[in-house]
mmCIF file of C-alpha atoms in Angstrom:
data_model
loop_
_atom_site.group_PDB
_atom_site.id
_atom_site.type_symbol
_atom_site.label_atom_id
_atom_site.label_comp_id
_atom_site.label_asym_id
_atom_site.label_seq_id
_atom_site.Cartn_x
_atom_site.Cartn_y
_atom_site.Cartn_z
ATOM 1 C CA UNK K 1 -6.469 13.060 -2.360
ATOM 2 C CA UNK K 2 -4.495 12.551 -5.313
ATOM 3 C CA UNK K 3 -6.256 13.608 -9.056
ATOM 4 C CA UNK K 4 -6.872 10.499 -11.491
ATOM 5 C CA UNK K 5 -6.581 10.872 -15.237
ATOM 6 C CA UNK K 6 -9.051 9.057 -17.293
ATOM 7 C CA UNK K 7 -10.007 8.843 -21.121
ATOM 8 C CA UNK K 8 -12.848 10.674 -21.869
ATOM 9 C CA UNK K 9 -15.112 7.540 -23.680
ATOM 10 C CA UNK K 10 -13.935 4.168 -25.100
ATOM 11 C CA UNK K 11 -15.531 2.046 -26.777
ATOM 12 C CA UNK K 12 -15.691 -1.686 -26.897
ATOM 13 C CA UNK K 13 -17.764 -4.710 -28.861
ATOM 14 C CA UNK K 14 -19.969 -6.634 -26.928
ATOM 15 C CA UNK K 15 -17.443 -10.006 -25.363
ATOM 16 C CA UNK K 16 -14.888 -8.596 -25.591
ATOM 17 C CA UNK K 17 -12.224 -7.426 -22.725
ATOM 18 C CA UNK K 18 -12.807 -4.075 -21.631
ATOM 19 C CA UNK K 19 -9.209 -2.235 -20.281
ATOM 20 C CA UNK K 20 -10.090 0.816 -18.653
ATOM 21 C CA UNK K 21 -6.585 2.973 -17.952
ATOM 22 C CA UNK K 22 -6.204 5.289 -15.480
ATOM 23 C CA UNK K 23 -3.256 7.524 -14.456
ATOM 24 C CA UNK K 24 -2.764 8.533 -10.639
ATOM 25 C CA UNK K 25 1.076 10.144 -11.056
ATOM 26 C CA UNK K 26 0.911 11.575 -7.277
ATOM 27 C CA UNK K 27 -0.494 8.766 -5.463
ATOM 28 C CA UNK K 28 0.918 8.746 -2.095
ATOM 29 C CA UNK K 29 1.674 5.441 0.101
ATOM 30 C CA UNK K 30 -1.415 5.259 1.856
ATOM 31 C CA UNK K 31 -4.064 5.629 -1.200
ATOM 32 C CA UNK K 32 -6.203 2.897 -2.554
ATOM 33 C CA UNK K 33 -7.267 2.835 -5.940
ATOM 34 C CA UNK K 34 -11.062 2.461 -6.062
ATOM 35 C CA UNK K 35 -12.981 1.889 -9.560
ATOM 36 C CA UNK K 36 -16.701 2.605 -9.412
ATOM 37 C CA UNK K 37 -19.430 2.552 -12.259
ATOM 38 C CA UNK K 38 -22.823 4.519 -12.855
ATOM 39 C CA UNK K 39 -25.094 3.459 -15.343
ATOM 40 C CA UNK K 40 -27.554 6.044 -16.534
ATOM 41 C CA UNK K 41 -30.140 7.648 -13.460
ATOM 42 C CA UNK K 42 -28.759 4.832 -11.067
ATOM 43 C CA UNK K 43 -26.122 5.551 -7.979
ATOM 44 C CA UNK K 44 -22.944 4.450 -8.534
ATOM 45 C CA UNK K 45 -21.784 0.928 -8.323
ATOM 46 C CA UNK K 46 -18.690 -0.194 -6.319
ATOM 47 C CA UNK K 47 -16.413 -2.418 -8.302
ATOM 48 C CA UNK K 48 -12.883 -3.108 -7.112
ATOM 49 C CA UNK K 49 -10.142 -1.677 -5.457
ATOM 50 C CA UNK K 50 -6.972 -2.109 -4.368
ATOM 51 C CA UNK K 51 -3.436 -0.553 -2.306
ATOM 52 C CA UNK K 52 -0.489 -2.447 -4.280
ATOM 53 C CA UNK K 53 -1.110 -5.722 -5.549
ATOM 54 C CA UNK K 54 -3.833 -6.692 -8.832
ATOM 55 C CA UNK K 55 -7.330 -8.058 -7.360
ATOM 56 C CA UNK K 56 -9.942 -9.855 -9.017
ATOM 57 C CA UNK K 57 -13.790 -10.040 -8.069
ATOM 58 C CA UNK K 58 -16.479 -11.343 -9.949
ATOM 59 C CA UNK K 59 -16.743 -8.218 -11.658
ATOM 60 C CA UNK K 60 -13.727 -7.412 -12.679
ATOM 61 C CA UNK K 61 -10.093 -7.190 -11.890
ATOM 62 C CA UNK K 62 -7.539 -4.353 -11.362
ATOM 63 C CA UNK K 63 -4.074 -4.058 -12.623
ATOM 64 C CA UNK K 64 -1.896 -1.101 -10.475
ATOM 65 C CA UNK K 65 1.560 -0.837 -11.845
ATOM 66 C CA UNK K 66 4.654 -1.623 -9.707
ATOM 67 C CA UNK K 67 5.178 2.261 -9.072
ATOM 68 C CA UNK K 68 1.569 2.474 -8.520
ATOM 69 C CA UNK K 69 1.529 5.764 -10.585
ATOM 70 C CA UNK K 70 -0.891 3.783 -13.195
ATOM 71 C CA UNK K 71 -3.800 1.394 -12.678
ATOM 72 C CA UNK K 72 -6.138 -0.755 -15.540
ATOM 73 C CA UNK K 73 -9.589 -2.070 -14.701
ATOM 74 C CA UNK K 74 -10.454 -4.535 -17.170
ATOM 75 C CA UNK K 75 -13.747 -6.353 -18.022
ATOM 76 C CA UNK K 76 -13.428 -9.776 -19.344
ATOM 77 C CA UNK K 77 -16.297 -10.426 -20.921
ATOM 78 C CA UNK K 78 -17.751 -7.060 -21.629
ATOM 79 C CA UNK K 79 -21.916 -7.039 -21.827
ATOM 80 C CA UNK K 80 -24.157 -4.061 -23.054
ATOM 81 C CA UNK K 81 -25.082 -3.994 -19.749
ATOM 82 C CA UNK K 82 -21.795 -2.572 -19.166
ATOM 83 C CA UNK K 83 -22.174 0.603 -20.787
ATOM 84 C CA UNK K 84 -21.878 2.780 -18.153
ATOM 85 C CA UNK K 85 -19.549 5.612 -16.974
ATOM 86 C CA UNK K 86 -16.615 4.425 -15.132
ATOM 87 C CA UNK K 87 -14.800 6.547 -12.714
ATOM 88 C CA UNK K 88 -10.958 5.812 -11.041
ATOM 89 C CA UNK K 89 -10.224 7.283 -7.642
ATOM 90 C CA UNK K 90 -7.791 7.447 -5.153
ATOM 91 C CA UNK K 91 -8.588 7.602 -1.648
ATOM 92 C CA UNK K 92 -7.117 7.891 1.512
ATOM 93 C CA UNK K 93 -8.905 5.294 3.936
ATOM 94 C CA UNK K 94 -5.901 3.941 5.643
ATOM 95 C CA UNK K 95 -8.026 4.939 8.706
ATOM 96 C CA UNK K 96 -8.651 7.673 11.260
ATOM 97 C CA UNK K 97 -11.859 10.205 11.195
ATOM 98 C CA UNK K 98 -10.756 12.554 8.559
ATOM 99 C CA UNK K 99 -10.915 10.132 5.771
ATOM 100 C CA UNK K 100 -12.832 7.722 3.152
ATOM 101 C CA UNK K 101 -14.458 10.607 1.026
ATOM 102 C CA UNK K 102 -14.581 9.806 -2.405
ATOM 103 C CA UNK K 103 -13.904 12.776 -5.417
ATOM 104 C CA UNK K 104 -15.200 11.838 -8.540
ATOM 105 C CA UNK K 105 -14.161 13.128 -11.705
ATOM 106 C CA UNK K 106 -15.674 13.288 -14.896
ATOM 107 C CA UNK K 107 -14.855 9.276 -15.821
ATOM 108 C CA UNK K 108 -14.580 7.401 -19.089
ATOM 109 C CA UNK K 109 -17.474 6.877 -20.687
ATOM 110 C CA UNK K 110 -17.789 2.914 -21.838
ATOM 111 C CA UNK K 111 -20.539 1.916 -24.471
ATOM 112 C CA UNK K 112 -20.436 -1.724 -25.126
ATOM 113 C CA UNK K 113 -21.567 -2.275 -29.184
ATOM 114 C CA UNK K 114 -23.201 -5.466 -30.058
ATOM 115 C CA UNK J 1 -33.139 -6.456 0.146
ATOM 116 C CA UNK J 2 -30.545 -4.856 2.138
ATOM 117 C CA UNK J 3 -28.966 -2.511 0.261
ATOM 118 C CA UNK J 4 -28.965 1.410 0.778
ATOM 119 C CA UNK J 5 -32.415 3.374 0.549
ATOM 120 C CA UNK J 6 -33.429 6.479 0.011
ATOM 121 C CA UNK J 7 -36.946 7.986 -0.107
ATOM 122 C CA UNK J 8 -38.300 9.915 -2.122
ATOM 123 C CA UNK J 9 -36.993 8.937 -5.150
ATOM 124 C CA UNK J 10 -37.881 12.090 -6.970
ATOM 125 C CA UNK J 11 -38.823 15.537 -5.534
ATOM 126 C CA UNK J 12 -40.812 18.403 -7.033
ATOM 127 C CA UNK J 13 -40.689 21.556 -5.393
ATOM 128 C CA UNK J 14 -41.449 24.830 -5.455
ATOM 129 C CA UNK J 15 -38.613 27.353 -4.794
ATOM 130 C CA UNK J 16 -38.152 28.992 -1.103
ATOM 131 C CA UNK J 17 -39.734 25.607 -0.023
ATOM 132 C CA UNK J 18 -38.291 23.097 2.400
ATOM 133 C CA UNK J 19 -37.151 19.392 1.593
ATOM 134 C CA UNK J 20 -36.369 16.631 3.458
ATOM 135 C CA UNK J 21 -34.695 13.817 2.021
ATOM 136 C CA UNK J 22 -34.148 10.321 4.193
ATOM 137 C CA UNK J 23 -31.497 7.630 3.423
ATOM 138 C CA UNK J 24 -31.346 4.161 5.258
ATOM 139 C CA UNK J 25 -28.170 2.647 5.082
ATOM 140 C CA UNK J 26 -26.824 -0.728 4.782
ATOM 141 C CA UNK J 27 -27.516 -1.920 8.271
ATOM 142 C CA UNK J 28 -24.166 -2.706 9.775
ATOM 143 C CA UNK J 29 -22.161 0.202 8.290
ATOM 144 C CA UNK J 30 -21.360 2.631 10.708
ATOM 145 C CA UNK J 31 -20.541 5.461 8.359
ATOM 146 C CA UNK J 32 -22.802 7.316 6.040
ATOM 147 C CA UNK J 33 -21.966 10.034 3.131
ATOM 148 C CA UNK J 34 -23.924 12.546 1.587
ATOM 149 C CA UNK J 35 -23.230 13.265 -2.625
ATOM 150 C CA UNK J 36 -24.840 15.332 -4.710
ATOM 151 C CA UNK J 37 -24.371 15.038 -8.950
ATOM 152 C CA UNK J 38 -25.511 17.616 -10.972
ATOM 153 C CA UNK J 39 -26.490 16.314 -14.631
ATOM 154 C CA UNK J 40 -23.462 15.554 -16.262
ATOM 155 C CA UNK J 41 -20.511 15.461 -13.381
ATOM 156 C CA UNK J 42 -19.549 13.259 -11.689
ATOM 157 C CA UNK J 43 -21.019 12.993 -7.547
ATOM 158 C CA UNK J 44 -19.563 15.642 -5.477
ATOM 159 C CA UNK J 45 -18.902 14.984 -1.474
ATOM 160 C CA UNK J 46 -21.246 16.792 0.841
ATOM 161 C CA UNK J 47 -20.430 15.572 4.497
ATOM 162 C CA UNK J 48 -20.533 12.167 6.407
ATOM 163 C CA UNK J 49 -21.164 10.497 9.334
ATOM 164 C CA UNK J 50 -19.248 8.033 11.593
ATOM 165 C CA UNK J 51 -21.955 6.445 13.688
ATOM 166 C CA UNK J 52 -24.160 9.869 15.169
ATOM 167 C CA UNK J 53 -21.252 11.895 14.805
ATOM 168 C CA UNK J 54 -20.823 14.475 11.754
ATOM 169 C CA UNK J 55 -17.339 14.362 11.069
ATOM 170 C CA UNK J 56 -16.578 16.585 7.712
ATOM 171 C CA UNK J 57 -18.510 19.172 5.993
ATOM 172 C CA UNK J 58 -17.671 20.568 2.246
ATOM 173 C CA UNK J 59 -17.577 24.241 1.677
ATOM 174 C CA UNK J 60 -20.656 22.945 -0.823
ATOM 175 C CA UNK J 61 -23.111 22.589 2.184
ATOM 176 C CA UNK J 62 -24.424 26.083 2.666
ATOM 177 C CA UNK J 63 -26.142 27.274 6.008
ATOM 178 C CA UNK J 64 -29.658 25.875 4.216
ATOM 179 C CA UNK J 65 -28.352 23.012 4.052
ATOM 180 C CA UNK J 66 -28.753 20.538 7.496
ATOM 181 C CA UNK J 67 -27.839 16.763 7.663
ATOM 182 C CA UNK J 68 -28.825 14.327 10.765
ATOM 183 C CA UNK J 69 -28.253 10.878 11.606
ATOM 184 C CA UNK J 70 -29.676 10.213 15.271
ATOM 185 C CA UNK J 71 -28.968 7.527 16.998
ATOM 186 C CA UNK J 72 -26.131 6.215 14.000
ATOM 187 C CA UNK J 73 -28.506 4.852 11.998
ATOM 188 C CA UNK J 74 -30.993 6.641 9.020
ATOM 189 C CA UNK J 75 -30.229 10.015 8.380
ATOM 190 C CA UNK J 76 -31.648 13.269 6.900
ATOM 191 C CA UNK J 77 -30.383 15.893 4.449
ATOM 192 C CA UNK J 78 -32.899 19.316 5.054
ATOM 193 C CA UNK J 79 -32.601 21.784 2.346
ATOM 194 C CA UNK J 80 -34.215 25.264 3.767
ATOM 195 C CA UNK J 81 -35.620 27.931 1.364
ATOM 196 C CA UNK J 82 -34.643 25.813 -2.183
ATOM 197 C CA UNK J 83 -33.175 27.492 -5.052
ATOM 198 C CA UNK J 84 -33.085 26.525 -8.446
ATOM 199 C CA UNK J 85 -29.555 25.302 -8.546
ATOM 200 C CA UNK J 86 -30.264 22.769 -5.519
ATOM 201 C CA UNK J 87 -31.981 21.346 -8.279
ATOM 202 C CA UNK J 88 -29.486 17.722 -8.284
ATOM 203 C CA UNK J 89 -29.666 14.133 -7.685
ATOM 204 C CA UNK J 90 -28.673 13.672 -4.209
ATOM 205 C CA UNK J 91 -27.140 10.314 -3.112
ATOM 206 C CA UNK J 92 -26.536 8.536 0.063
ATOM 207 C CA UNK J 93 -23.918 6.068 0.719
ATOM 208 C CA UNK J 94 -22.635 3.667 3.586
ATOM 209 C CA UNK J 95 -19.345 1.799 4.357
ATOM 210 C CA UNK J 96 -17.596 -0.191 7.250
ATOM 211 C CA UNK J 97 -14.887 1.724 8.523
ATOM 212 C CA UNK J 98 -11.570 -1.132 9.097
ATOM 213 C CA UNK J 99 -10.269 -3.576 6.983
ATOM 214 C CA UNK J 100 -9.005 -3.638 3.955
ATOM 215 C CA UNK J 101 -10.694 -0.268 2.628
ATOM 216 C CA UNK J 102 -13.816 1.304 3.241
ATOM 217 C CA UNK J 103 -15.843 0.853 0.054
ATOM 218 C CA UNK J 104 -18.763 2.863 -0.640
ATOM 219 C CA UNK J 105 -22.164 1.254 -1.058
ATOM 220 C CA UNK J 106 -24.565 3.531 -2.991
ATOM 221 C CA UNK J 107 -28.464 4.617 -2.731
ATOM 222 C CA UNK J 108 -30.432 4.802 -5.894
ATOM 223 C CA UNK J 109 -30.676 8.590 -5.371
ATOM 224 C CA UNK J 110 -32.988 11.315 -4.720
ATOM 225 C CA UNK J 111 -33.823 13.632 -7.732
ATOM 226 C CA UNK J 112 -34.657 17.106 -6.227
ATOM 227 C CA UNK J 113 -36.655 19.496 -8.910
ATOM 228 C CA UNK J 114 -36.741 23.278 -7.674
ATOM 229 C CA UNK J 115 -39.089 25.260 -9.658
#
């Protein structure tokens, strides 16, 4: 699977958009870009993902660049219940037995000020 | 609720003991994964299931370590003879393999302890 850069920590006030960037130079064709979140001592949370185009949930929504090589989650309204650490990953599940695995990094840490 | 389970939610034990850990996963998803996070890093891959079948194993998942899932649906993660750096928050997760992706639904996590 291809490596994701992230920043270390951001920080961002409380209703605010939050724009989370991630860089994912060697993605190949078949890789989706998968954002997850972990808030303190809980499992991680499943937010968005996508293969080419931007997507929007209730959550959030994800912005991959036309060469895919870069992607931006973004928060709209950020809470401090979004303070959390946020980790980008690309993943081959384009199907077959040998895939779906996620590899987490070490993520961008996201504290939400009042 | 039908989310992903896992009991117990914390573990104390002593080393050279054996642990069991369970994890019931969402009921319709046919494949289940095995993490484990050590404090500060992010969750690192242990092996995973596509219905009964064990399909990959990391390098991380020593000869103590055993996972089941009989009949495709809970499964269990054995740790034989603990050591002290078993000592982790191991996750479960489930997904639906086709579609669009296979997104990962997470457990809240069992903290193991090794003494």
């Amino acid at each position: 699977d291809a490596k994701t850069t992230q920043p270390t920590s951001m920080d961002c006030a409380e209703g605010r958009a939050a724009n989370l960037p991630c860089n994912h130079s060697t993605i190949s064709g078949n890789e989706y870009v998968y954002w997850y979140r972990q808030i303190h001592s809980q499992g991680p949370q499943y937010i968005i993902h996508g293969l080419k185009n931007n997507e929007t949930n209730e959550m959030a929504s994800l912005i991959i660049t036309e060469d895919r090589k870069s992607s931006t989650l973004i928060l709209p309204h950020a809470t401090l219940r979004d303070t959390a650490v946020y980790y980008c990953i690309v993943s081959n599940t384009a199907g077959g037995t040998s895939y779906g695995k996620l590899t987490f990094g070490q993520g961008t840490i996201l504290t939400v000020h009042p | 609720d039908t989310g992903v389970s896992q009991n117990p939610r914390h573990k104390i034990t002593k080393r050279g003991q054996n642990v069991t850990f369970r994890c019931d996963p969402i009921s319709e998803h046919n494949r289940l994964y095995w993490y484990r996070q050590t404090l500060g890093q992010g969750p690192e891959f242990l092996t995973y299931f596509q219905n009964e079948a064990q399909l990959e194993k990391s390098r991380l998942l020593s000869d103590r370590f055993s996972a089941e899932r009989p009949k495709g649906s809970f499964s269990t993660l054995e740790i034989q003879r603990t050591e002290q750096g078993d000592s982790a928050m191991y996750l479960c997760a489930s997904s639906l393999v086709g579609g669009r992706g296979y997104e990962q639904y997470f457990g809240p996590g069992t903290r193991l302890t090794v003494t």
